[in-house]
XYZ file of C-alpha atoms in Angstrom:
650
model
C -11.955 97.211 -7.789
C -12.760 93.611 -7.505
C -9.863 92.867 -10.147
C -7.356 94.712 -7.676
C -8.268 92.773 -4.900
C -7.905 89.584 -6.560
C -4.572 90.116 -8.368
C -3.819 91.851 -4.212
C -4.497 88.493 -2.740
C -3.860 85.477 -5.171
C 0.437 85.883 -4.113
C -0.199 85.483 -0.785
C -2.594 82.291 -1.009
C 0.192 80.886 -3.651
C 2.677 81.356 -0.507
C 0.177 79.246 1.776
C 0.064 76.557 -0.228
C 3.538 76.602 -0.631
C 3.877 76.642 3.097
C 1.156 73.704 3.684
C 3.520 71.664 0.763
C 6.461 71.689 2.710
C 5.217 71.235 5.874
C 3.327 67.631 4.446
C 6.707 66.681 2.887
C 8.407 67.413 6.235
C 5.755 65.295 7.762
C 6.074 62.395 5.236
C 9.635 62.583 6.188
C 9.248 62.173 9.725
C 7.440 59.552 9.726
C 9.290 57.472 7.573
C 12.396 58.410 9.639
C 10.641 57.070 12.527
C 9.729 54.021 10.433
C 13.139 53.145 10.033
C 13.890 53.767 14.040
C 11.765 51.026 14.722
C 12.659 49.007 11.872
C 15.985 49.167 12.814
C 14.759 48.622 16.955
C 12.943 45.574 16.180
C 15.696 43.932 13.788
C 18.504 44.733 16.810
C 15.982 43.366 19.546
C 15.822 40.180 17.095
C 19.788 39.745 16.980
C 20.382 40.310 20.296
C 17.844 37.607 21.413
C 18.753 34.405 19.048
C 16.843 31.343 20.220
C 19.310 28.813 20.791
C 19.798 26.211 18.428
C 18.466 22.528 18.531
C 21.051 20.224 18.886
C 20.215 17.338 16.412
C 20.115 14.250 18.476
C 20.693 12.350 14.972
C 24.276 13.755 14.833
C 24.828 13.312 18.516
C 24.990 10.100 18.854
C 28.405 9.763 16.702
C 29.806 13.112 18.446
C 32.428 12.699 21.042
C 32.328 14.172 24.652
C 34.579 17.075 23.389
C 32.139 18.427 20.571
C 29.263 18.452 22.842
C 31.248 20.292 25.349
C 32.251 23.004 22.700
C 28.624 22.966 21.591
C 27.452 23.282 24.966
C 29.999 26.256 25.392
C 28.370 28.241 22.467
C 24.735 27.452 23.425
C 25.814 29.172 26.602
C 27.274 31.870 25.341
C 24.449 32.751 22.887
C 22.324 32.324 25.821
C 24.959 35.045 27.742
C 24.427 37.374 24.791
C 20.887 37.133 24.620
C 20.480 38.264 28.128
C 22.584 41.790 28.046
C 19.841 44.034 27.365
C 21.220 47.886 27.078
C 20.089 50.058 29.890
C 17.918 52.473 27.984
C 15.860 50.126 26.641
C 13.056 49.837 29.079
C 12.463 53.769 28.447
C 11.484 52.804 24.387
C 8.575 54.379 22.823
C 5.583 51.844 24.430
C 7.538 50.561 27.644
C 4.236 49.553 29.072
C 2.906 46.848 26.296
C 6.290 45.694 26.613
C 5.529 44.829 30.218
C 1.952 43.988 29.548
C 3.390 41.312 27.044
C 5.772 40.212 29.170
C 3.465 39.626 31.794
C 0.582 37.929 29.137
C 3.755 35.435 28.108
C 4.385 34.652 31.408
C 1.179 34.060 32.158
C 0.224 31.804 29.246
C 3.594 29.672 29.862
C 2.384 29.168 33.461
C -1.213 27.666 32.324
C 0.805 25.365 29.508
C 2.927 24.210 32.078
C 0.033 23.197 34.748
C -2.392 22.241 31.666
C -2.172 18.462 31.128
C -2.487 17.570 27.573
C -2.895 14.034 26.265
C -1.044 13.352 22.883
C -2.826 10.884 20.707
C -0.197 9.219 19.584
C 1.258 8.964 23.048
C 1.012 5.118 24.497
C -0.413 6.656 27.559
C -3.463 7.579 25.102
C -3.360 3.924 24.283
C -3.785 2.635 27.279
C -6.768 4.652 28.306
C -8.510 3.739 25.314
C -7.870 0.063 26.423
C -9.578 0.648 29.601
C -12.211 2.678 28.118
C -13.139 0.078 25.442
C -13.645 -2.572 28.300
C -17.189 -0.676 29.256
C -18.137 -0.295 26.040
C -17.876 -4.013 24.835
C -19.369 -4.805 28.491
C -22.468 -2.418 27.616
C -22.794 -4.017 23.935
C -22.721 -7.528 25.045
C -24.675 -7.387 27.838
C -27.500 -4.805 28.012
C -29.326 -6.844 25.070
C -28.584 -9.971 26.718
C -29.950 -8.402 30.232
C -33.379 -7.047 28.787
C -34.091 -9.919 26.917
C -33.385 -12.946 29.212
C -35.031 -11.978 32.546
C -33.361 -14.621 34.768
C -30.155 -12.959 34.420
C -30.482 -9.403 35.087
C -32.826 -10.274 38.407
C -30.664 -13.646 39.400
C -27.304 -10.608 39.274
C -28.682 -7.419 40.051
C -26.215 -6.415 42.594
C -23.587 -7.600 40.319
C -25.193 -5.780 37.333
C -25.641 -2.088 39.494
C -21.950 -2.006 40.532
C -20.381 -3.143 36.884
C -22.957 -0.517 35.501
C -22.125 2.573 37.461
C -18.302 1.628 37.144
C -19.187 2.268 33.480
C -20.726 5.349 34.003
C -17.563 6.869 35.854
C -15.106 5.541 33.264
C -17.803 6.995 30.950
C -17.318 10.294 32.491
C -13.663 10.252 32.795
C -13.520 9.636 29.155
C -15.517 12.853 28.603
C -12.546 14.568 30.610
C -9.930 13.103 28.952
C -11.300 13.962 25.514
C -11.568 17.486 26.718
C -7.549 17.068 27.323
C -6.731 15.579 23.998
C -4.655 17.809 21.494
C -4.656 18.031 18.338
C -2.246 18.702 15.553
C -2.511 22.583 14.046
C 0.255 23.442 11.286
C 2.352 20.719 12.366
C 2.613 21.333 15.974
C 0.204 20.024 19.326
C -2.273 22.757 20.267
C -1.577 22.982 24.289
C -4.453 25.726 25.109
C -7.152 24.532 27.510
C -9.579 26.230 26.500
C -8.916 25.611 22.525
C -9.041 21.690 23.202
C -12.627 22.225 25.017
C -13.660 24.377 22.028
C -12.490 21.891 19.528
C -13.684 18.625 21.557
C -17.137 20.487 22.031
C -17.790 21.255 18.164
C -17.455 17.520 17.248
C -20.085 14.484 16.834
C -18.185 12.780 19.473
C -18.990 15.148 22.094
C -22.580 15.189 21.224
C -22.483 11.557 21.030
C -20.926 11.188 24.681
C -23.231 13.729 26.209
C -26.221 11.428 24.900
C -24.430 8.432 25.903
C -24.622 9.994 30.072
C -27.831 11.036 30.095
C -28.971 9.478 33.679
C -32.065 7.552 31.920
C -31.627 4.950 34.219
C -33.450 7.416 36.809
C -36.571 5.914 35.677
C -35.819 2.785 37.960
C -37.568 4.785 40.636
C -40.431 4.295 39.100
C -40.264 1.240 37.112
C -37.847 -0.611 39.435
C -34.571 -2.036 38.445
C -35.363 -4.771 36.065
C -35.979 -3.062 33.057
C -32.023 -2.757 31.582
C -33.061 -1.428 28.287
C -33.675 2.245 29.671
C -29.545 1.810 29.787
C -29.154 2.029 25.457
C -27.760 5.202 25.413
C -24.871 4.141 26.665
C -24.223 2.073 23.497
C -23.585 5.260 21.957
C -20.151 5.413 22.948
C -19.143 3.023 20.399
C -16.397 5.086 18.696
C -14.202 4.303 21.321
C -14.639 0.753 20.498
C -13.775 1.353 16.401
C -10.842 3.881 17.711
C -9.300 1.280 20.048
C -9.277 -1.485 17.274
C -7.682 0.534 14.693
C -5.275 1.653 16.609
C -4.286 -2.066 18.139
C -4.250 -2.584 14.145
C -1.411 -0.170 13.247
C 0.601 -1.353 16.679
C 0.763 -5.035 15.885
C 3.322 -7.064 14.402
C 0.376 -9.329 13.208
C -1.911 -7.417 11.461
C -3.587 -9.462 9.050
C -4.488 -11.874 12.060
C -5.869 -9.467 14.066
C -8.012 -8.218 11.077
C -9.714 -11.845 10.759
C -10.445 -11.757 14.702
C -11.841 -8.288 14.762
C -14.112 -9.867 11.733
C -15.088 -13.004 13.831
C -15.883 -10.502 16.709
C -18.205 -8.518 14.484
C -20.480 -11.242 12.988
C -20.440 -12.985 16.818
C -21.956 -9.897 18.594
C -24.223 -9.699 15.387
C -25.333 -13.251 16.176
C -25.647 -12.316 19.426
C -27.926 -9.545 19.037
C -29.860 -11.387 16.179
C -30.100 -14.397 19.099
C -31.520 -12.158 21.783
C -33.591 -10.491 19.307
C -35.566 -13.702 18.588
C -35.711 -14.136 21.995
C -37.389 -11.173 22.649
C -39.636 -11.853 19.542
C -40.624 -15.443 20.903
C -41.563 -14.211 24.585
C -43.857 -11.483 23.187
C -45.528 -13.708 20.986
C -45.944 -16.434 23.564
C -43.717 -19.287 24.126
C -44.673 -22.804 22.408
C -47.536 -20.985 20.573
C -45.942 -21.868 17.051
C -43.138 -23.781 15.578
C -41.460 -21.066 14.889
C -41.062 -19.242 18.297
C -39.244 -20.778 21.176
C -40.534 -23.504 22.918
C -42.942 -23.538 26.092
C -40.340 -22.638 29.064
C -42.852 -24.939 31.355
C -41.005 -28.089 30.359
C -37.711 -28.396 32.563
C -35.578 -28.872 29.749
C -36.215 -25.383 28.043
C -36.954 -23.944 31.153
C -33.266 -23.269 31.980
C -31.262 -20.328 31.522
C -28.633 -21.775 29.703
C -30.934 -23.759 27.299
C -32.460 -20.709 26.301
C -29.842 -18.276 25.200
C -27.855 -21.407 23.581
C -30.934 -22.548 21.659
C -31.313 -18.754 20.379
C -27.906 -18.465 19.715
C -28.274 -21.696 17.508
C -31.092 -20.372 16.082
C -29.437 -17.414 14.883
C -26.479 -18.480 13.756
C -28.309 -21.213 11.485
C -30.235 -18.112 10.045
C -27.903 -15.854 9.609
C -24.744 -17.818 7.567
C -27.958 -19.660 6.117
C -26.428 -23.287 6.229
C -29.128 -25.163 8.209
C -32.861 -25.706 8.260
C -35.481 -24.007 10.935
C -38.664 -23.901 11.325
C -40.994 -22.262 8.992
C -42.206 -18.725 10.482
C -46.326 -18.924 11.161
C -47.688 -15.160 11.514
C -46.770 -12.042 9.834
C -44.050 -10.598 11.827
C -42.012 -13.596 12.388
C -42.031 -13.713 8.438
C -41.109 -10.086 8.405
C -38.003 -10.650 10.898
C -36.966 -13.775 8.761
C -36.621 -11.821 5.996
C -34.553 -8.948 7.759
C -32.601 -11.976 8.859
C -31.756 -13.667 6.088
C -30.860 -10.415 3.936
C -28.419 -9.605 6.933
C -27.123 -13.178 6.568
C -26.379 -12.570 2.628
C -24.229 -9.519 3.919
C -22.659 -11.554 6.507
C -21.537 -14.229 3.794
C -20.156 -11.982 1.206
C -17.987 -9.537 4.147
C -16.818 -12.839 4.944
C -15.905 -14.384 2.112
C -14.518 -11.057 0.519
C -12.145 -10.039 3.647
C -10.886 -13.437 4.550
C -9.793 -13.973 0.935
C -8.490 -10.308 0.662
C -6.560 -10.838 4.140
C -5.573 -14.134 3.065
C -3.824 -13.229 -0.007
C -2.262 -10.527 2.078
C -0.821 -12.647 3.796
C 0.159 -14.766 0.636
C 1.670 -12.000 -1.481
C 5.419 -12.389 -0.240
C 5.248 -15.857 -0.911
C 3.487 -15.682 -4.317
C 5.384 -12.801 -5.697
C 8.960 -14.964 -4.727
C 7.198 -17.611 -6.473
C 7.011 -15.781 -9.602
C 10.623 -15.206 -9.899
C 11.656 -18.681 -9.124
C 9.069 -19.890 -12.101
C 10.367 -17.269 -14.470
C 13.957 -17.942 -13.712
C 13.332 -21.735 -14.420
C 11.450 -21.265 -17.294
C 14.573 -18.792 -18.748
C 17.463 -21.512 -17.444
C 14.953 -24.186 -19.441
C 14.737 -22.089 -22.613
C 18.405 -21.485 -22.350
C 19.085 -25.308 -21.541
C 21.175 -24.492 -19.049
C 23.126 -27.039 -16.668
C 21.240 -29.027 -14.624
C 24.242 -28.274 -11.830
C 24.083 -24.545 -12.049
C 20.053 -24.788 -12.168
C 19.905 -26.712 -8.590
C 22.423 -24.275 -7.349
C 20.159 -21.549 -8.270
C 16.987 -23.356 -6.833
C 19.010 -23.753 -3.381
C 20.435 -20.148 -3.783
C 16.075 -19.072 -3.561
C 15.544 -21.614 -1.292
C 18.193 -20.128 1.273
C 16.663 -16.212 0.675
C 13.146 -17.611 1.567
C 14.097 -19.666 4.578
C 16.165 -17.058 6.134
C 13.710 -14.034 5.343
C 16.556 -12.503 3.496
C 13.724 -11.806 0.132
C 13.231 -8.648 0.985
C 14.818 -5.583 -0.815
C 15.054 -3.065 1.505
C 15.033 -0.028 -0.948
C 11.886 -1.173 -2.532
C 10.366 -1.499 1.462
C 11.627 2.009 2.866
C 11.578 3.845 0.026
C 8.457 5.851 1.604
C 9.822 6.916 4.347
C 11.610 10.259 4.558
C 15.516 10.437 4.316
C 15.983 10.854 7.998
C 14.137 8.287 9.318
C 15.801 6.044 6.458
C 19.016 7.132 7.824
C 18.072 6.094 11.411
C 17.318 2.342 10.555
C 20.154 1.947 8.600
C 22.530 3.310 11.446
C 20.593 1.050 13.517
C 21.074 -2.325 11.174
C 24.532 -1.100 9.393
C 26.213 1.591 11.604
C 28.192 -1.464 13.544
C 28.978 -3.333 10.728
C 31.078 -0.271 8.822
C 32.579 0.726 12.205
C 34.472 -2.200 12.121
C 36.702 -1.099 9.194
C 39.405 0.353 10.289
C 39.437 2.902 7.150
C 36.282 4.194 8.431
C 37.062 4.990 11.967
C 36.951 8.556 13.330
C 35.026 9.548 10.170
C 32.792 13.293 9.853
C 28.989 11.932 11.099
C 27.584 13.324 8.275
C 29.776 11.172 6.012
C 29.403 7.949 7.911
C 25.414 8.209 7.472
C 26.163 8.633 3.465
C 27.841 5.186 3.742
C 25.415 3.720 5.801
C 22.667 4.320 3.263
C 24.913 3.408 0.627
C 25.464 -0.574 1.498
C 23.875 -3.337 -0.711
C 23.904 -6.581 1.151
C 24.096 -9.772 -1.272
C 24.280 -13.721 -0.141
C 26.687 -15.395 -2.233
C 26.116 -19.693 -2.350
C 29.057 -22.085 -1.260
C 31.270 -22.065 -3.735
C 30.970 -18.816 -5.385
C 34.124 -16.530 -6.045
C 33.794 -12.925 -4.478
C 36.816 -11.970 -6.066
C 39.452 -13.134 -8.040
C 43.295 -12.351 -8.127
C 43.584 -9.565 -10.922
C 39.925 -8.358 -11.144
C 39.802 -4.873 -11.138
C 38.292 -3.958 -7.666
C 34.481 -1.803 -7.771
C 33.557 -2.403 -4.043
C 34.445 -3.806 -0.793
C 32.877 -6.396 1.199
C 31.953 -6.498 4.781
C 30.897 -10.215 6.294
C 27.980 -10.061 8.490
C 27.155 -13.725 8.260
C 28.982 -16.702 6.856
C 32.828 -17.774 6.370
C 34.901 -17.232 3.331
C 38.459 -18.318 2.408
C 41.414 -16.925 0.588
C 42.576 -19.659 -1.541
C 45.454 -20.251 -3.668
C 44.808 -19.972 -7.485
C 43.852 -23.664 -7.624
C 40.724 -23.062 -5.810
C 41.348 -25.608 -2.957
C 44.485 -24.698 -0.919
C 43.079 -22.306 2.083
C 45.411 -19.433 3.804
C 43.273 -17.713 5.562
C 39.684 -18.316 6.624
C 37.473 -14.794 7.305
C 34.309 -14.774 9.955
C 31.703 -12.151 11.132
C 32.938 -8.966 11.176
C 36.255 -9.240 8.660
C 36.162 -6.920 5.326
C 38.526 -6.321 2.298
C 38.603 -4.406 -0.820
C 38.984 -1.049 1.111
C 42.224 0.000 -0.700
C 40.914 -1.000 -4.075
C 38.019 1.467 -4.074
C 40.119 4.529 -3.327
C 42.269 4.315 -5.809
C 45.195 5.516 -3.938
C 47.903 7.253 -6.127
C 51.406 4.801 -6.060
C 49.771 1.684 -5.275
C 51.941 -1.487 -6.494
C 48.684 -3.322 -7.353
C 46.943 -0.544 -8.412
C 42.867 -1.067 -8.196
C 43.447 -4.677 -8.904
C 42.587 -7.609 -6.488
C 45.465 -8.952 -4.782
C 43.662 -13.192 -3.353
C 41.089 -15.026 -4.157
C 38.211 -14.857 -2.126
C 35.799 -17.766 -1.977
C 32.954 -18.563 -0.028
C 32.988 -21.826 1.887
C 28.866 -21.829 2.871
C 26.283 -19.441 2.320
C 27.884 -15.978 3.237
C 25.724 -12.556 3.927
C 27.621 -9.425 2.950
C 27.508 -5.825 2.872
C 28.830 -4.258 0.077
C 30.339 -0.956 -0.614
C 30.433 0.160 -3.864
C 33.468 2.637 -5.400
C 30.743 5.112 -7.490
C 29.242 5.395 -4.033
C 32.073 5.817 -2.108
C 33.353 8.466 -4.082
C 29.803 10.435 -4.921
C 30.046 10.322 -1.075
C 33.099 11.951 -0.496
C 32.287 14.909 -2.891
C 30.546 16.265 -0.559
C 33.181 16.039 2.325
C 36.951 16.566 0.632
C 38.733 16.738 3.629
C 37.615 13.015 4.594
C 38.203 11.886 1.124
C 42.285 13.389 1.655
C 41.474 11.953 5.348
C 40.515 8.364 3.871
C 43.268 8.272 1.144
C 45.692 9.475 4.034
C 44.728 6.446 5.860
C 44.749 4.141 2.798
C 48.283 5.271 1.854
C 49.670 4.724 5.283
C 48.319 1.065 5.236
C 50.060 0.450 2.274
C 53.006 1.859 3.769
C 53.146 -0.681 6.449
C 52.305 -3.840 4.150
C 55.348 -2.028 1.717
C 52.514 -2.447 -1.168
C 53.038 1.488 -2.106
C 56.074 2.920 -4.649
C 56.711 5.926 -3.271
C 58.222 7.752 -6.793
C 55.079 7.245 -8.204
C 53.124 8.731 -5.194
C 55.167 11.715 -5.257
C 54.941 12.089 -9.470
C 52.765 14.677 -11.019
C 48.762 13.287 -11.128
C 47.603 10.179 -13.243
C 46.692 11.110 -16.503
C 43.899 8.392 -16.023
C 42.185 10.647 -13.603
C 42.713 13.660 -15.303
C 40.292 11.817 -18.051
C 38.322 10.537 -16.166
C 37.627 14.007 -14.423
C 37.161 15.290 -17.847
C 34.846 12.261 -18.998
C 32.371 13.349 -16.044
C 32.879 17.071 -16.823
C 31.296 16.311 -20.195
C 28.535 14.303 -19.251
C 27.564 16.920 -16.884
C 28.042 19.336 -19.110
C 25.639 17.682 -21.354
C 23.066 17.017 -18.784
C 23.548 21.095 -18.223
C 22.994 21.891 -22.330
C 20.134 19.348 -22.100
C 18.226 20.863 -18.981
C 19.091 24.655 -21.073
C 17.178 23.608 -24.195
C 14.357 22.518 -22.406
C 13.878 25.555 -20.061
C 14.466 27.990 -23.257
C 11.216 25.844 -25.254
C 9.397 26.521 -22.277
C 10.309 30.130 -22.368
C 9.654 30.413 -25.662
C 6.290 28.784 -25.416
C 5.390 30.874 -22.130
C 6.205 34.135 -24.200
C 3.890 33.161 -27.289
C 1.102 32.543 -24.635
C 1.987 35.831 -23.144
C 1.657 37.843 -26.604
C -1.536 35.879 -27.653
C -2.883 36.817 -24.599
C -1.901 40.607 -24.937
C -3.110 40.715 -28.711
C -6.616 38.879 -27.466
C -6.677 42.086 -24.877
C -5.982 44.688 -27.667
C -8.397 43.363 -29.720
C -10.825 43.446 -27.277
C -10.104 46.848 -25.784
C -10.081 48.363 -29.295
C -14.158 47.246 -29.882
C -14.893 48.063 -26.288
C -13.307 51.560 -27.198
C -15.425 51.887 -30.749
C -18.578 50.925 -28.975
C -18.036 53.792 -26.161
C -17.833 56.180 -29.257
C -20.467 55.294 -30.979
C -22.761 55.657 -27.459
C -21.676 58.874 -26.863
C -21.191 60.324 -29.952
C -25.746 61.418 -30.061
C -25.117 62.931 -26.747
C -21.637 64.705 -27.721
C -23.677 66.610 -30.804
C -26.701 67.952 -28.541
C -24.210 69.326 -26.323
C -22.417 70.991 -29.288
C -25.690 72.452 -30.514
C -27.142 73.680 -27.190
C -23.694 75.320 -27.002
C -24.219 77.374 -30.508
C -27.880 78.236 -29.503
């Protein structure tokens, strides 16, 4: 009976599993349809709503008032666009986050935009800490100076109350303005309030500045106001002090000079300190009572003010730098405070000695590294026993660079900096200069800041030959300095004199097809004093223009009217079939490259090859050990595998 039943029922459970199957597949299929509903939602919702694009204020600047009207016209009508939203999308599957979002975005945008923020590298930032290093030098220099010389802190008090509590408020502003500082996070300034007070309150500093407010000056109610030194917390604050100096040190033009008067600041407030120190020292022990300590105030000429903190300041500074004689200490701690003196005096004297020679030779190493090259040039021109003519032209030709500043090589001193900012001081220094050729005017942007980057400039001596009559032509020359003359083949007679601003050698350098001269120099060029040029190399030019073909056909379009008018071009020849010359030359350069290609090939197949020998020694080391962790399973469970089989035969 129970057999009937069972062979009755097990159809009909086969058909409910059958049943659950499909409905999980039709499940698994719904949801991945809606899956791709949204998918395709959110990519629609992220075309329709294109941010608008940057304009690049680099480019600008060489765009005319018609391109940024047409890109003002498509900015708008992105914007346009962006804004249609179709009707039925407020009724989506969640339309209220979408208005709870909304409404959190709005939100947030509104605290950014009332939230002041201080960037650090702002000079706003710069000028606070300015103002904000003032009280902290004022609290360092004085407070010791107060609590130590009594005369002065009761002779000033009302003086002293009002600059202190000043302090205090600029103390506490600073505290605020901390709390307002961003900071960088992936590149960009954090602007959230509440993340700057997070960040500002998780750092020394803030611990630092709390300690440095701490109203321990309260204690004047009890001990009166002539005891300064409950103030020296507030020398806490000193960080301000170190911030404000290094930044003055990246800002000026003179930092090596500034380094040496930050030192001589350092060692004076040391001195200082070290002077009201033994001050201190002297009045505890009792005035006179030695000759070590100061003497007896009774007699009129120590008695005064002035006497005494210039005596301790002497004192001190004969101590410290150890270069003059005082009196012998007499008790135990005046030995004891010698001896802290003098081995802060040793410290003193080798900081000194080992910055001011470091900054000095800093300040040295232009000179001494141009130095070099004039010796080794001499030296060569002396092993080579060469003219004593061309040798003093050479000297002069060095002595010119140095006394015009004109040693520097500018790749050599940029060649940190990133290629846009590179870009911007050349268009700054050169951009000028190559708008003056006519050749060049109306260029692409893009391919005028190529150019720019590209020009060498070179002094030439009086005398020299630029070019001659016949050379073949490599580059063109701007002037930027100096006067040259085209000159008959004798050298002397003078046609034409060029100043600031002329060029030439523009026609050579693009080769232009039909060209009577060809790429060969039509005058002599000679410079009449020392000239400063720009120069223009053809390899440049044209690895330029590969990137931009319609200014090259622009440029030789130009070139070849020129010619035209100056009747310098053959026209049969511009109209023949292309120079064979290039066509080599085009198949010279597809070679090399071609080479270069074969040679980068060989090396990323060796590197293959040795990548897929690691890989199979790695899979064989695997193998070998999966094979003995296999054999060692076995043997384990091969004593438990024959129990089983015999409690299975009993």
């Amino acid at each position: 009976m129970a057999k009937v039943n069972t062979q009755y029922l097990h159809p009909s459970s086969a058909r409910v599993k059958t049943m659950d199957r499909d409905l999980n597949r039709a499940e698994n299929s719904l949801s991945r349809l809606s899956r791709l509903i949204t998918s395709l939602r959110s990519w629609a919702a992220r075309h329709l709503h294109h941010e608008d694009q940057r304009p690049d204020s680099f480019l600008e600047r060489f765009h005319g008032a018609e391109l940024q009207e047409v890109s003002c016209r498509k900015s708008s009508a992105r914007s346009s666009v962006g804004s249609q939203e179709p009707p039925d999308r407020g009724r989506g599957a969640w339309p209220l986050a979408r208005n709870n979002t909304n409404a959190c975005n709005n939100k947030e945008e509104e605290k950014k935009k009332d939230a002041m923020v201080v960037d650090p590298s702002s000079n706003l930032y710069y000028r606070w800490l300015t103002v904000i290093a003032l009280p902290v030098f004022y609290n360092w220099c004085l407070l010791v100076c107060r609590a130590c010389f009594d005369e002065l802190q009761s002779e000033h008090l009302m003086l002293w109350l009002t600059l202190d509590y000043s302090a205090d408020v600029l103390y506490g502003v600073d505290m605020l303005v901390r709390a307002r500082t961003g900071f960088l996070e992936q590149g960009l300034m954090v602007q959230d309030v509440k993340r700057l007070w997070k960040h500002y309150t998780k750092t020394l500093h803030f611990k630092l500045d709390v300690l440095s407010l701490v109203p321990t000056d309260l204690a004047y109610l009890k001990l009166g106001v002539n005891y300064p030194e409950l103030r020296f917390n507030r020398l806490l604050k000193f960080s301000r002090l170190f911030e404000f100096f290094d930044r003055t040190e990246t800002r000026t033009n003179y930092p090596n000079m500034f380094r040496i008067g930050n030192l001589v600041l350092y060692i004076l407030i040391i001195i200082h300190w070290n002077a009201c120190i033994y001050f201190a020292i002297s009045k505890s022990i009792g005035f006179g009572t030695d000759s070590w300590v100061y003497p007896n105030i009774s007699k009129p000429e120590y008695g005064r003010l002035s006497r005494k903190y210039i005596y301790s300041l002497y004192w001190s500074t004969l101590t410290l730098t150890t270069i003059g004689e005082t009196p012998p200490p007499v008790k135990d701690e005046e030995y004891l405070f010698v001896v802290i003196d003098f081995l802060v005096g040793v410290l003193i004297f080798a900081t000194i000695v080992g910055n001011v020679g470091s900054m000095i030779s800093n300040m040295n190493a232009s000179r001494a590294e141009f130095q070099a090259k004039i010796d080794s040039i001499k030296q060569y021109m002396q092993f080579r026993k060469v003219t004593k003519d061309l040798e003093t032209r050479v000297i002069r030709w060095f002595d010119y660079l140095w006394a015009n500043r004109k040693t520097v090589d500018e790749k050599e001193v940029l060649k940190s900096l990133p290629d846009k900012l590179k870009a911007e001081i050349a268009i700054s220094v050169h951009l000028d200069t190559l708008k003056k050729v006519r050749l060049f005017q109306d260029c692409e942007a893009g391919l005028l800041v190529e150019l720019v980057l590209k020009l060498r400039p070179t002094v030439f001596s009086p005398g020299d030959y630029i070019c001659k009559k016949g050379d073949i032509g490599r580059e063109m020359y701007i002037i930027k300095e100096g006067k040259l003359a085209v000159v008959a083949d004798d050298g002397v007679t003078q046609f034409v004199v060029l100043g600031d601003g002329s060029y030439f050698g523009e026609i050579s350098i693009l080769n232009i097809k039909g060209s009577k001269s060809g790429n060969r120099r039509t005058a002599n060029i000679r410079s009449i004093g020392y000239s400063d040029l720009f120069c223009l190399s053809k390899d440049d030019l044209m690895e330029a223009l590969t990137e931009y073909p319609e200014a090259k056909k622009a440029l030789e379009e130009k070139g070849r009217q020129i010619l035209m008018k100056d009747n310098l071009i053959d026209e049969d020849l511009a109209k023949a079939g292309q120079d064979p010359k290039d066509i080599e030359e085009k198949v010279e350069y597809l070679e090399s490259s071609l080479d270069a290609l074969q040679t980068r090939f060989a090396r990323l197949l060796a590197e293959y090859n040795s990548t897929q020998m690691k890989v199979k020694q790695r899979l064989s080391q695997l193998e070998s050990q999966a094979r003995v962790c296999g054999s060692g399973l076995a043997v384990t469970q091969a004593p438990g595998g024959a129990a089983e089989t015999e409690d299975e035969q009993q």
